Amino acid sequence: MYLICVLGNLIILIIVCLAPKLQTPMYFFLCNLSVLDIIYVSVISPKLLVIMVTEDTSISYSHCLLQLFFYVFCVASEFFLLTTMAYDRYVAICVPLHYIVLMNKWIGSLLAVVSWNLGAINALVYTLLISKLSFSDSQEINHLFCHMMSILKLSCNNSGHIGILIMVNGFILGFICMILIFSSYMYIMASILKIKTTSGRQRAFSRCSSHITIVLFFCLSSLSLNMKAETDHSQEQDKLLSMIYIAVIPMLNPLVYSLRNKDVITALRTIT
Ligand SMILES: *[C@@H]1O[C@H](CO)[C@@H](O)[C@H](O)[C@H]1NC(C)=O
């Protein structure tokens, strides 16, 4: 799964770079997602593989903080990028005549830079907060990687307020992004329904269906993993869910986009 994820995302990057027809903001954002996916699985999966092979389940404190930082960075940035992509689809489908003005290269880059930076700031704050806590020498992390909540539980300090801060922050940011994505799609649906011909509707729908699929997977799994209340007996479910999150979701972007998308397939044909 790790290899498929890295290769699949690399292939997307290469196709988009080489195909002149795919030089649009939508596909640049897709590249951004692919880069984030590669970073994200590369911080978590190789360590899991090493653990499986060597059966040495230890992880150093610094490696743990590194995983924590990149996990938060990638998940947060992906959320912001998916929101940006929803806005891009909204402009492309609802106000196509203004697309050049509302979503040009400059605005696209700006939105991408803002997404990455917001993600990085979030990750930095979380990691700094957690690095301030003290931990006793060796502790058992009951998870597949250094997930914030599991580390918070291990700290010797009273870390309840940090847990609440992280929950509230995640909830507010996730909520704002989802509202924005949802309202974009309300407008998109409304304008698709206004189209008279069936083929016109299908064409409009096919221009956003891959994005909807990714958003649904991402939001549902993220909601169930990161935002549900912590209870002890759900730890095993948590691990299973995070397996989906660590390995399956990052693999989906390239699959969904390449198999379901005519533009990518024709681009692939012209390149090869
Ligand atoms: C991310 O998206 C922006 C905006 O479209 C683009 O300019 C940039 O090259 C992309 N970066 C990567 C690494 O794909």
PDB file of C-alpha atoms and ligand atoms in Angstrom:
ATOM      1  CA  MET A   1       0.000   0.000   0.000  1.00  0.00           C
ATOM      2  CA  TYR A   2       2.880   2.338   0.797  1.00  0.00           C
ATOM      3  CA  LEU A   3       4.452   1.731  -2.599  1.00  0.00           C
ATOM      4  CA  ILE A   4       1.159   2.069  -4.463  1.00  0.00           C
ATOM      5  CA  CYS A   5       0.519   5.333  -2.670  1.00  0.00           C
ATOM      6  CA  VAL A   6       3.920   6.852  -3.415  1.00  0.00           C
ATOM      7  CA  LEU A   7       4.022   5.593  -7.010  1.00  0.00           C
ATOM      8  CA  GLY A   8       0.406   6.528  -7.743  1.00  0.00           C
ATOM      9  CA  ASN A   9       0.896  10.051  -6.456  1.00  0.00           C
ATOM     10  CA  LEU A  10       4.217  10.407  -8.293  1.00  0.00           C
ATOM     11  CA  ILE A  11       2.512   9.344 -11.509  1.00  0.00           C
ATOM     12  CA  ILE A  12      -0.177  11.994 -10.994  1.00  0.00           C
ATOM     13  CA  LEU A  13       2.553  14.613 -10.473  1.00  0.00           C
ATOM     14  CA  ILE A  14       4.352  13.528 -13.643  1.00  0.00           C
ATOM     15  CA  ILE A  15       1.186  13.409 -15.780  1.00  0.00           C
ATOM     16  CA  VAL A  16       0.100  16.877 -14.680  1.00  0.00           C
ATOM     17  CA  CYS A  17       3.558  18.329 -15.313  1.00  0.00           C
ATOM     18  CA  LEU A  18       3.841  16.784 -18.773  1.00  0.00           C
ATOM     19  CA  ALA A  19       0.321  17.257 -20.128  1.00  0.00           C
ATOM     20  CA  PRO A  20      -0.325  20.746 -21.502  1.00  0.00           C
ATOM     21  CA  LYS A  21      -4.093  20.186 -21.224  1.00  0.00           C
ATOM     22  CA  LEU A  22      -3.854  19.669 -17.467  1.00  0.00           C
ATOM     23  CA  GLN A  23      -2.125  22.976 -16.714  1.00  0.00           C
ATOM     24  CA  THR A  24      -5.126  24.319 -14.807  1.00  0.00           C
ATOM     25  CA  PRO A  25      -5.500  25.350 -11.137  1.00  0.00           C
ATOM     26  CA  MET A  26      -7.657  22.267 -10.468  1.00  0.00           C
ATOM     27  CA  TYR A  27      -4.788  19.930 -11.419  1.00  0.00           C
ATOM     28  CA  PHE A  28      -2.165  22.020  -9.671  1.00  0.00           C
ATOM     29  CA  PHE A  29      -4.208  21.647  -6.495  1.00  0.00           C
ATOM     30  CA  LEU A  30      -4.378  17.927  -7.173  1.00  0.00           C
ATOM     31  CA  CYS A  31      -0.565  17.929  -7.332  1.00  0.00           C
ATOM     32  CA  ASN A  32      -0.511  19.715  -4.008  1.00  0.00           C
ATOM     33  CA  LEU A  33      -2.672  16.948  -2.538  1.00  0.00           C
ATOM     34  CA  SER A  34      -0.358  14.329  -4.024  1.00  0.00           C
ATOM     35  CA  VAL A  35       2.737  15.940  -2.524  1.00  0.00           C
ATOM     36  CA  LEU A  36       1.042  16.107   0.877  1.00  0.00           C
ATOM     37  CA  ASP A  37      -0.023  12.471   0.591  1.00  0.00           C
ATOM     38  CA  ILE A  38       3.530  11.383  -0.189  1.00  0.00           C
ATOM     39  CA  ILE A  39       4.942  13.326   2.774  1.00  0.00           C
ATOM     40  CA  TYR A  40       2.257  12.019   5.054  1.00  0.00           C
ATOM     41  CA  VAL A  41       2.578   8.302   4.310  1.00  0.00           C
ATOM     42  CA  SER A  42       6.373   8.565   4.236  1.00  0.00           C
ATOM     43  CA  VAL A  43       6.461   9.865   7.790  1.00  0.00           C
ATOM     44  CA  ILE A  44       4.199   7.145   9.172  1.00  0.00           C
ATOM     45  CA  SER A  45       4.227   3.977   7.061  1.00  0.00           C
ATOM     46  CA  PRO A  46       7.980   3.188   6.791  1.00  0.00           C
ATOM     47  CA  LYS A  47       8.256   3.236  10.585  1.00  0.00           C
ATOM     48  CA  LEU A  48       5.318   0.813  10.813  1.00  0.00           C
ATOM     49  CA  LEU A  49       6.987  -1.444   8.250  1.00  0.00           C
ATOM     50  CA  VAL A  50      10.272  -1.373  10.194  1.00  0.00           C
ATOM     51  CA  ILE A  51       8.381  -2.267  13.346  1.00  0.00           C
ATOM     52  CA  MET A  52       6.725  -5.171  11.575  1.00  0.00           C
ATOM     53  CA  VAL A  53       9.992  -6.530  10.227  1.00  0.00           C
ATOM     54  CA  THR A  54      12.261  -6.007  13.234  1.00  0.00           C
ATOM     55  CA  GLU A  55       9.553  -6.395  15.901  1.00  0.00           C
ATOM     56  CA  ASP A  56      11.291  -3.608  17.767  1.00  0.00           C
ATOM     57  CA  THR A  57       8.335  -1.421  18.618  1.00  0.00           C
ATOM     58  CA  SER A  58      10.271   1.495  20.085  1.00  0.00           C
ATOM     59  CA  ILE A  59      10.146   5.009  18.683  1.00  0.00           C
ATOM     60  CA  SER A  60      12.293   7.926  19.820  1.00  0.00           C
ATOM     61  CA  TYR A  61      10.820  11.079  21.299  1.00  0.00           C
ATOM     62  CA  SER A  62      12.029  13.235  18.402  1.00  0.00           C
ATOM     63  CA  HIS A  63      10.691  10.821  15.799  1.00  0.00           C
ATOM     64  CA  CYS A  64       7.385  10.892  17.639  1.00  0.00           C
ATOM     65  CA  LEU A  65       7.226  14.696  17.522  1.00  0.00           C
ATOM     66  CA  LEU A  66       8.158  14.566  13.839  1.00  0.00           C
ATOM     67  CA  GLN A  67       5.278  12.203  13.095  1.00  0.00           C
ATOM     68  CA  LEU A  68       2.972  14.409  15.095  1.00  0.00           C
ATOM     69  CA  PHE A  69       4.029  17.548  13.252  1.00  0.00           C
ATOM     70  CA  PHE A  70       3.683  16.074   9.777  1.00  0.00           C
ATOM     71  CA  TYR A  71       0.444  14.300  10.555  1.00  0.00           C
ATOM     72  CA  VAL A  72      -1.214  17.534  11.680  1.00  0.00           C
ATOM     73  CA  PHE A  73       0.456  19.539   8.913  1.00  0.00           C
ATOM     74  CA  CYS A  74      -0.733  17.235   6.139  1.00  0.00           C
ATOM     75  CA  VAL A  75      -4.238  16.625   7.444  1.00  0.00           C
ATOM     76  CA  ALA A  76      -4.864  20.327   8.099  1.00  0.00           C
ATOM     77  CA  SER A  77      -3.367  21.443   4.765  1.00  0.00           C
ATOM     78  CA  GLU A  78      -5.377  18.833   2.893  1.00  0.00           C
ATOM     79  CA  PHE A  79      -8.551  20.101   4.493  1.00  0.00           C
ATOM     80  CA  PHE A  80      -7.772  23.663   3.418  1.00  0.00           C
ATOM     81  CA  LEU A  81      -6.798  22.515  -0.073  1.00  0.00           C
ATOM     82  CA  LEU A  82     -10.009  20.527  -0.467  1.00  0.00           C
ATOM     83  CA  THR A  83     -11.888  23.688   0.504  1.00  0.00           C
ATOM     84  CA  THR A  84      -9.925  25.655  -2.080  1.00  0.00           C
ATOM     85  CA  MET A  85     -10.690  23.002  -4.689  1.00  0.00           C
ATOM     86  CA  ALA A  86     -14.386  23.230  -3.859  1.00  0.00           C
ATOM     87  CA  TYR A  87     -14.205  26.985  -4.480  1.00  0.00           C
ATOM     88  CA  ASP A  88     -12.397  26.285  -7.750  1.00  0.00           C
ATOM     89  CA  ARG A  89     -15.163  23.881  -8.847  1.00  0.00           C
ATOM     90  CA  TYR A  90     -17.781  26.431  -7.789  1.00  0.00           C
ATOM     91  CA  VAL A  91     -16.228  29.130  -9.972  1.00  0.00           C
ATOM     92  CA  ALA A  92     -15.699  26.718 -12.882  1.00  0.00           C
ATOM     93  CA  ILE A  93     -19.285  25.471 -12.905  1.00  0.00           C
ATOM     94  CA  CYS A  94     -21.402  28.345 -11.576  1.00  0.00           C
ATOM     95  CA  VAL A  95     -19.618  31.404 -12.998  1.00  0.00           C
ATOM     96  CA  PRO A  96     -17.531  29.941 -15.854  1.00  0.00           C
ATOM     97  CA  LEU A  97     -17.320  33.279 -17.661  1.00  0.00           C
ATOM     98  CA  HIS A  98     -15.439  34.813 -14.748  1.00  0.00           C
ATOM     99  CA  TYR A  99     -13.150  31.825 -14.210  1.00  0.00           C
ATOM    100  CA  ILE A 100     -10.106  33.603 -15.630  1.00  0.00           C
ATOM    101  CA  VAL A 101     -10.634  36.515 -13.241  1.00  0.00           C
ATOM    102  CA  LEU A 102     -11.678  34.630 -10.109  1.00  0.00           C
ATOM    103  CA  MET A 103      -9.281  31.692 -10.357  1.00  0.00           C
ATOM    104  CA  ASN A 104      -6.135  32.599 -12.239  1.00  0.00           C
ATOM    105  CA  LYS A 105      -2.632  31.365 -11.616  1.00  0.00           C
ATOM    106  CA  TRP A 106      -1.901  34.084  -9.098  1.00  0.00           C
ATOM    107  CA  ILE A 107      -5.018  33.507  -6.972  1.00  0.00           C
ATOM    108  CA  GLY A 108      -4.496  29.742  -7.204  1.00  0.00           C
ATOM    109  CA  SER A 109      -0.938  30.034  -5.897  1.00  0.00           C
ATOM    110  CA  LEU A 110      -2.039  32.418  -3.177  1.00  0.00           C
ATOM    111  CA  LEU A 111      -4.742  30.018  -1.967  1.00  0.00           C
ATOM    112  CA  ALA A 112      -2.303  27.110  -2.078  1.00  0.00           C
ATOM    113  CA  VAL A 113       0.331  29.029  -0.109  1.00  0.00           C
ATOM    114  CA  VAL A 114      -2.273  30.075   2.467  1.00  0.00           C
ATOM    115  CA  SER A 115      -3.447  26.454   2.827  1.00  0.00           C
ATOM    116  CA  TRP A 116       0.068  25.127   3.364  1.00  0.00           C
ATOM    117  CA  ASN A 117       0.918  27.877   5.822  1.00  0.00           C
ATOM    118  CA  LEU A 118      -2.249  27.489   7.877  1.00  0.00           C
ATOM    119  CA  GLY A 119      -1.493  23.779   8.049  1.00  0.00           C
ATOM    120  CA  ALA A 120       2.080  24.448   9.118  1.00  0.00           C
ATOM    121  CA  ILE A 121       1.050  26.959  11.802  1.00  0.00           C
ATOM    122  CA  ASN A 122      -1.445  24.497  13.252  1.00  0.00           C
ATOM    123  CA  ALA A 123       1.124  21.712  13.273  1.00  0.00           C
ATOM    124  CA  LEU A 124       3.757  23.955  14.849  1.00  0.00           C
ATOM    125  CA  VAL A 125       1.436  25.068  17.644  1.00  0.00           C
ATOM    126  CA  TYR A 126       0.361  21.507  18.441  1.00  0.00           C
ATOM    127  CA  THR A 127       3.917  20.205  18.410  1.00  0.00           C
ATOM    128  CA  LEU A 128       5.193  23.070  20.583  1.00  0.00           C
ATOM    129  CA  LEU A 129       2.389  22.550  23.096  1.00  0.00           C
ATOM    130  CA  ILE A 130       3.144  18.850  23.313  1.00  0.00           C
ATOM    131  CA  SER A 131       6.908  19.312  23.469  1.00  0.00           C
ATOM    132  CA  LYS A 132       6.389  21.483  26.580  1.00  0.00           C
ATOM    133  CA  LEU A 133       4.860  18.515  28.434  1.00  0.00           C
ATOM    134  CA  SER A 134       7.013  16.136  30.387  1.00  0.00           C
ATOM    135  CA  PHE A 135       6.954  12.385  29.986  1.00  0.00           C
ATOM    136  CA  SER A 136       8.501   9.677  32.104  1.00  0.00           C
ATOM    137  CA  ASP A 137      11.328   7.687  30.545  1.00  0.00           C
ATOM    138  CA  SER A 138       9.661   4.944  28.613  1.00  0.00           C
ATOM    139  CA  GLN A 139       5.999   4.776  27.887  1.00  0.00           C
ATOM    140  CA  GLU A 140       3.716   2.648  25.833  1.00  0.00           C
ATOM    141  CA  ILE A 141       1.812   4.361  23.038  1.00  0.00           C
ATOM    142  CA  ASN A 142      -1.282   2.345  22.273  1.00  0.00           C
ATOM    143  CA  HIS A 143      -1.529   3.391  18.621  1.00  0.00           C
ATOM    144  CA  LEU A 144      -0.044   2.758  15.190  1.00  0.00           C
ATOM    145  CA  PHE A 145       1.804   6.062  15.215  1.00  0.00           C
ATOM    146  CA  CYS A 146       2.230   9.082  17.483  1.00  0.00           C
ATOM    147  CA  HIS A 147      -1.297  10.377  17.445  1.00  0.00           C
ATOM    148  CA  MET A 148      -1.842  13.542  19.512  1.00  0.00           C
ATOM    149  CA  MET A 149      -4.497  12.221  21.825  1.00  0.00           C
ATOM    150  CA  SER A 150      -2.569   9.065  22.700  1.00  0.00           C
ATOM    151  CA  ILE A 151       0.517  11.103  23.547  1.00  0.00           C
ATOM    152  CA  LEU A 152      -1.460  13.581  25.619  1.00  0.00           C
ATOM    153  CA  LYS A 153      -2.754  10.722  27.737  1.00  0.00           C
ATOM    154  CA  LEU A 154       0.811   9.656  28.568  1.00  0.00           C
ATOM    155  CA  SER A 155       2.027  13.004  29.837  1.00  0.00           C
ATOM    156  CA  CYS A 156       2.847  13.469  33.538  1.00  0.00           C
ATOM    157  CA  ASN A 157       1.397  16.998  33.532  1.00  0.00           C
ATOM    158  CA  ASN A 158      -2.237  17.817  33.590  1.00  0.00           C
ATOM    159  CA  SER A 159      -2.813  18.025  29.850  1.00  0.00           C
ATOM    160  CA  GLY A 160      -6.601  18.254  29.847  1.00  0.00           C
ATOM    161  CA  HIS A 161      -6.645  21.862  28.682  1.00  0.00           C
ATOM    162  CA  ILE A 162      -4.393  21.065  25.707  1.00  0.00           C
ATOM    163  CA  GLY A 163      -6.679  18.213  24.727  1.00  0.00           C
ATOM    164  CA  ILE A 164      -9.653  20.559  24.843  1.00  0.00           C
ATOM    165  CA  LEU A 165      -7.790  23.228  22.880  1.00  0.00           C
ATOM    166  CA  ILE A 166      -6.906  20.701  20.172  1.00  0.00           C
ATOM    167  CA  MET A 167     -10.470  19.395  20.002  1.00  0.00           C
ATOM    168  CA  VAL A 168     -11.991  22.887  19.817  1.00  0.00           C
ATOM    169  CA  ASN A 169      -9.480  24.108  17.239  1.00  0.00           C
ATOM    170  CA  GLY A 170      -9.938  21.010  15.089  1.00  0.00           C
ATOM    171  CA  PHE A 171     -13.680  21.283  15.391  1.00  0.00           C
ATOM    172  CA  ILE A 172     -13.821  24.971  14.424  1.00  0.00           C
ATOM    173  CA  LEU A 173     -11.429  24.628  11.466  1.00  0.00           C
ATOM    174  CA  GLY A 174     -13.041  21.407  10.256  1.00  0.00           C
ATOM    175  CA  PHE A 175     -16.480  22.942  10.644  1.00  0.00           C
ATOM    176  CA  ILE A 176     -15.597  26.108   8.713  1.00  0.00           C
ATOM    177  CA  CYS A 177     -14.043  24.075   5.893  1.00  0.00           C
ATOM    178  CA  MET A 178     -16.995  21.740   5.682  1.00  0.00           C
ATOM    179  CA  ILE A 179     -19.490  24.617   5.636  1.00  0.00           C
ATOM    180  CA  LEU A 180     -17.543  26.242   2.801  1.00  0.00           C
ATOM    181  CA  ILE A 181     -17.287  22.974   0.839  1.00  0.00           C
ATOM    182  CA  PHE A 182     -20.930  22.191   1.467  1.00  0.00           C
ATOM    183  CA  SER A 183     -22.169  25.606   0.360  1.00  0.00           C
ATOM    184  CA  SER A 184     -20.010  25.472  -2.785  1.00  0.00           C
ATOM    185  CA  TYR A 185     -21.656  22.203  -3.669  1.00  0.00           C
ATOM    186  CA  MET A 186     -25.144  23.527  -2.923  1.00  0.00           C
ATOM    187  CA  TYR A 187     -24.545  26.214  -5.549  1.00  0.00           C
ATOM    188  CA  ILE A 188     -22.990  23.682  -7.926  1.00  0.00           C
ATOM    189  CA  MET A 189     -25.960  21.321  -7.566  1.00  0.00           C
ATOM    190  CA  ALA A 190     -28.397  24.178  -8.087  1.00  0.00           C
ATOM    191  CA  SER A 191     -26.685  25.259 -11.291  1.00  0.00           C
ATOM    192  CA  ILE A 192     -26.339  21.670 -12.558  1.00  0.00           C
ATOM    193  CA  LEU A 193     -30.072  21.153 -12.028  1.00  0.00           C
ATOM    194  CA  LYS A 194     -30.781  24.272 -14.089  1.00  0.00           C
ATOM    195  CA  ILE A 195     -29.051  22.767 -17.142  1.00  0.00           C
ATOM    196  CA  LYS A 196     -31.712  21.566 -19.590  1.00  0.00           C
ATOM    197  CA  THR A 197     -30.024  18.713 -21.452  1.00  0.00           C
ATOM    198  CA  THR A 198     -29.015  15.424 -19.830  1.00  0.00           C
ATOM    199  CA  SER A 199     -25.652  15.372 -21.573  1.00  0.00           C
ATOM    200  CA  GLY A 200     -24.943  18.913 -20.386  1.00  0.00           C
ATOM    201  CA  ARG A 201     -25.763  17.878 -16.832  1.00  0.00           C
ATOM    202  CA  GLN A 202     -23.532  14.846 -17.067  1.00  0.00           C
ATOM    203  CA  ARG A 203     -20.682  16.916 -18.403  1.00  0.00           C
ATOM    204  CA  ALA A 204     -21.026  19.446 -15.595  1.00  0.00           C
ATOM    205  CA  PHE A 205     -21.266  16.682 -13.005  1.00  0.00           C
ATOM    206  CA  SER A 206     -18.227  14.848 -14.345  1.00  0.00           C
ATOM    207  CA  ARG A 207     -16.212  18.006 -13.803  1.00  0.00           C
ATOM    208  CA  CYS A 208     -16.652  17.781 -10.052  1.00  0.00           C
ATOM    209  CA  SER A 209     -17.434  14.130  -9.296  1.00  0.00           C
ATOM    210  CA  SER A 210     -13.824  13.119  -8.514  1.00  0.00           C
ATOM    211  CA  HIS A 211     -13.504  15.970  -6.077  1.00  0.00           C
ATOM    212  CA  ILE A 212     -16.787  15.086  -4.343  1.00  0.00           C
ATOM    213  CA  THR A 213     -15.606  11.494  -3.922  1.00  0.00           C
ATOM    214  CA  ILE A 214     -12.334  12.545  -2.314  1.00  0.00           C
ATOM    215  CA  VAL A 215     -14.051  15.084  -0.061  1.00  0.00           C
ATOM    216  CA  LEU A 216     -16.566  12.507   1.155  1.00  0.00           C
ATOM    217  CA  PHE A 217     -13.889   9.911   1.970  1.00  0.00           C
ATOM    218  CA  PHE A 218     -11.685  12.462   3.612  1.00  0.00           C
ATOM    219  CA  CYS A 219     -14.343  14.186   5.709  1.00  0.00           C
ATOM    220  CA  LEU A 220     -16.063  11.012   6.869  1.00  0.00           C
ATOM    221  CA  SER A 221     -12.885   9.233   7.932  1.00  0.00           C
ATOM    222  CA  SER A 222     -11.425  12.342   9.482  1.00  0.00           C
ATOM    223  CA  LEU A 223     -14.609  13.048  11.408  1.00  0.00           C
ATOM    224  CA  SER A 224     -14.776   9.540  12.746  1.00  0.00           C
ATOM    225  CA  LEU A 225     -11.088   9.391  13.652  1.00  0.00           C
ATOM    226  CA  ASN A 226     -10.291  12.827  14.994  1.00  0.00           C
ATOM    227  CA  MET A 227     -13.481  14.283  16.321  1.00  0.00           C
ATOM    228  CA  LYS A 228     -15.303  11.596  18.188  1.00  0.00           C
ATOM    229  CA  ALA A 229     -15.167  11.524  21.958  1.00  0.00           C
ATOM    230  CA  GLU A 230     -12.339   9.470  23.445  1.00  0.00           C
ATOM    231  CA  THR A 231     -13.417   6.336  25.231  1.00  0.00           C
ATOM    232  CA  ASP A 232     -11.097   3.554  26.267  1.00  0.00           C
ATOM    233  CA  HIS A 233     -12.809   0.607  24.681  1.00  0.00           C
ATOM    234  CA  SER A 234     -12.772   2.321  21.286  1.00  0.00           C
ATOM    235  CA  GLN A 235      -8.969   2.281  21.120  1.00  0.00           C
ATOM    236  CA  GLU A 236      -8.996  -0.793  18.877  1.00  0.00           C
ATOM    237  CA  GLN A 237     -11.539   0.804  16.539  1.00  0.00           C
ATOM    238  CA  ASP A 238      -9.363   3.894  16.522  1.00  0.00           C
ATOM    239  CA  LYS A 239      -6.376   1.899  15.347  1.00  0.00           C
ATOM    240  CA  LEU A 240      -8.381   0.239  12.616  1.00  0.00           C
ATOM    241  CA  LEU A 241      -9.759   3.582  11.469  1.00  0.00           C
ATOM    242  CA  SER A 242      -6.327   5.152  11.451  1.00  0.00           C
ATOM    243  CA  MET A 243      -5.109   2.284   9.280  1.00  0.00           C
ATOM    244  CA  ILE A 244      -7.662   3.459   6.706  1.00  0.00           C
ATOM    245  CA  TYR A 245      -6.440   6.972   7.236  1.00  0.00           C
ATOM    246  CA  ILE A 246      -2.736   6.159   7.014  1.00  0.00           C
ATOM    247  CA  ALA A 247      -2.811   3.780   4.078  1.00  0.00           C
ATOM    248  CA  VAL A 248      -6.084   3.720   2.165  1.00  0.00           C
ATOM    249  CA  ILE A 249      -7.026   7.396   1.848  1.00  0.00           C
ATOM    250  CA  PRO A 250      -3.635   8.579   0.503  1.00  0.00           C
ATOM    251  CA  MET A 251      -3.898   5.823  -2.102  1.00  0.00           C
ATOM    252  CA  LEU A 252      -7.318   7.006  -3.209  1.00  0.00           C
ATOM    253  CA  ASN A 253      -6.465  10.406  -4.702  1.00  0.00           C
ATOM    254  CA  PRO A 254      -4.552   9.013  -7.676  1.00  0.00           C
ATOM    255  CA  LEU A 255      -6.940   6.112  -8.152  1.00  0.00           C
ATOM    256  CA  VAL A 256     -10.083   8.220  -8.063  1.00  0.00           C
ATOM    257  CA  TYR A 257      -8.622  10.948 -10.224  1.00  0.00           C
ATOM    258  CA  SER A 258      -7.022   8.746 -12.817  1.00  0.00           C
ATOM    259  CA  LEU A 259      -9.682   6.080 -13.230  1.00  0.00           C
ATOM    260  CA  ARG A 260     -12.661   8.363 -13.200  1.00  0.00           C
ATOM    261  CA  ASN A 261     -11.306  11.257 -15.138  1.00  0.00           C
ATOM    262  CA  LYS A 262     -11.398  11.419 -18.932  1.00  0.00           C
ATOM    263  CA  ASP A 263      -8.948  14.335 -19.080  1.00  0.00           C
ATOM    264  CA  VAL A 264      -6.280  12.426 -17.152  1.00  0.00           C
ATOM    265  CA  ILE A 265      -6.765   9.295 -19.240  1.00  0.00           C
ATOM    266  CA  THR A 266      -6.514  11.171 -22.551  1.00  0.00           C
ATOM    267  CA  ALA A 267      -3.487  13.058 -21.218  1.00  0.00           C
ATOM    268  CA  LEU A 268      -1.902   9.732 -20.314  1.00  0.00           C
ATOM    269  CA  ARG A 269      -2.561   8.456 -23.841  1.00  0.00           C
ATOM    270  CA  THR A 270      -0.990  11.475 -25.487  1.00  0.00           C
ATOM    271  CA  ILE A 271       2.095  11.253 -23.279  1.00  0.00           C
ATOM    272  CA  THR A 272       2.727   7.536 -23.735  1.00  0.00           C
TER     273      THR A 272
HETATM  274  C1  LIG B   1       0.220  23.866  -5.673  1.00  0.00           C
HETATM  275  O1  LIG B   1      -0.799  24.645  -6.284  1.00  0.00           O
HETATM  276  C2  LIG B   1      -0.367  25.922  -6.732  1.00  0.00           C
HETATM  277  C3  LIG B   1      -1.577  26.717  -7.205  1.00  0.00           C
HETATM  278  O2  LIG B   1      -2.233  26.170  -8.287  1.00  0.00           O
HETATM  279  C4  LIG B   1       0.703  25.762  -7.795  1.00  0.00           C
HETATM  280  O3  LIG B   1       1.144  27.007  -8.251  1.00  0.00           O
HETATM  281  C5  LIG B   1       1.865  24.956  -7.211  1.00  0.00           C
HETATM  282  O4  LIG B   1       2.808  24.689  -8.215  1.00  0.00           O
HETATM  283  C6  LIG B   1       1.371  23.634  -6.627  1.00  0.00           C
HETATM  284  N1  LIG B   1       2.493  22.997  -5.937  1.00  0.00           N
HETATM  285  C7  LIG B   1       2.769  21.711  -6.065  1.00  0.00           C
HETATM  286  C8  LIG B   1       3.948  21.220  -5.296  1.00  0.00           C
HETATM  287  O5  LIG B   1       2.117  20.953  -6.734  1.00  0.00           O
END
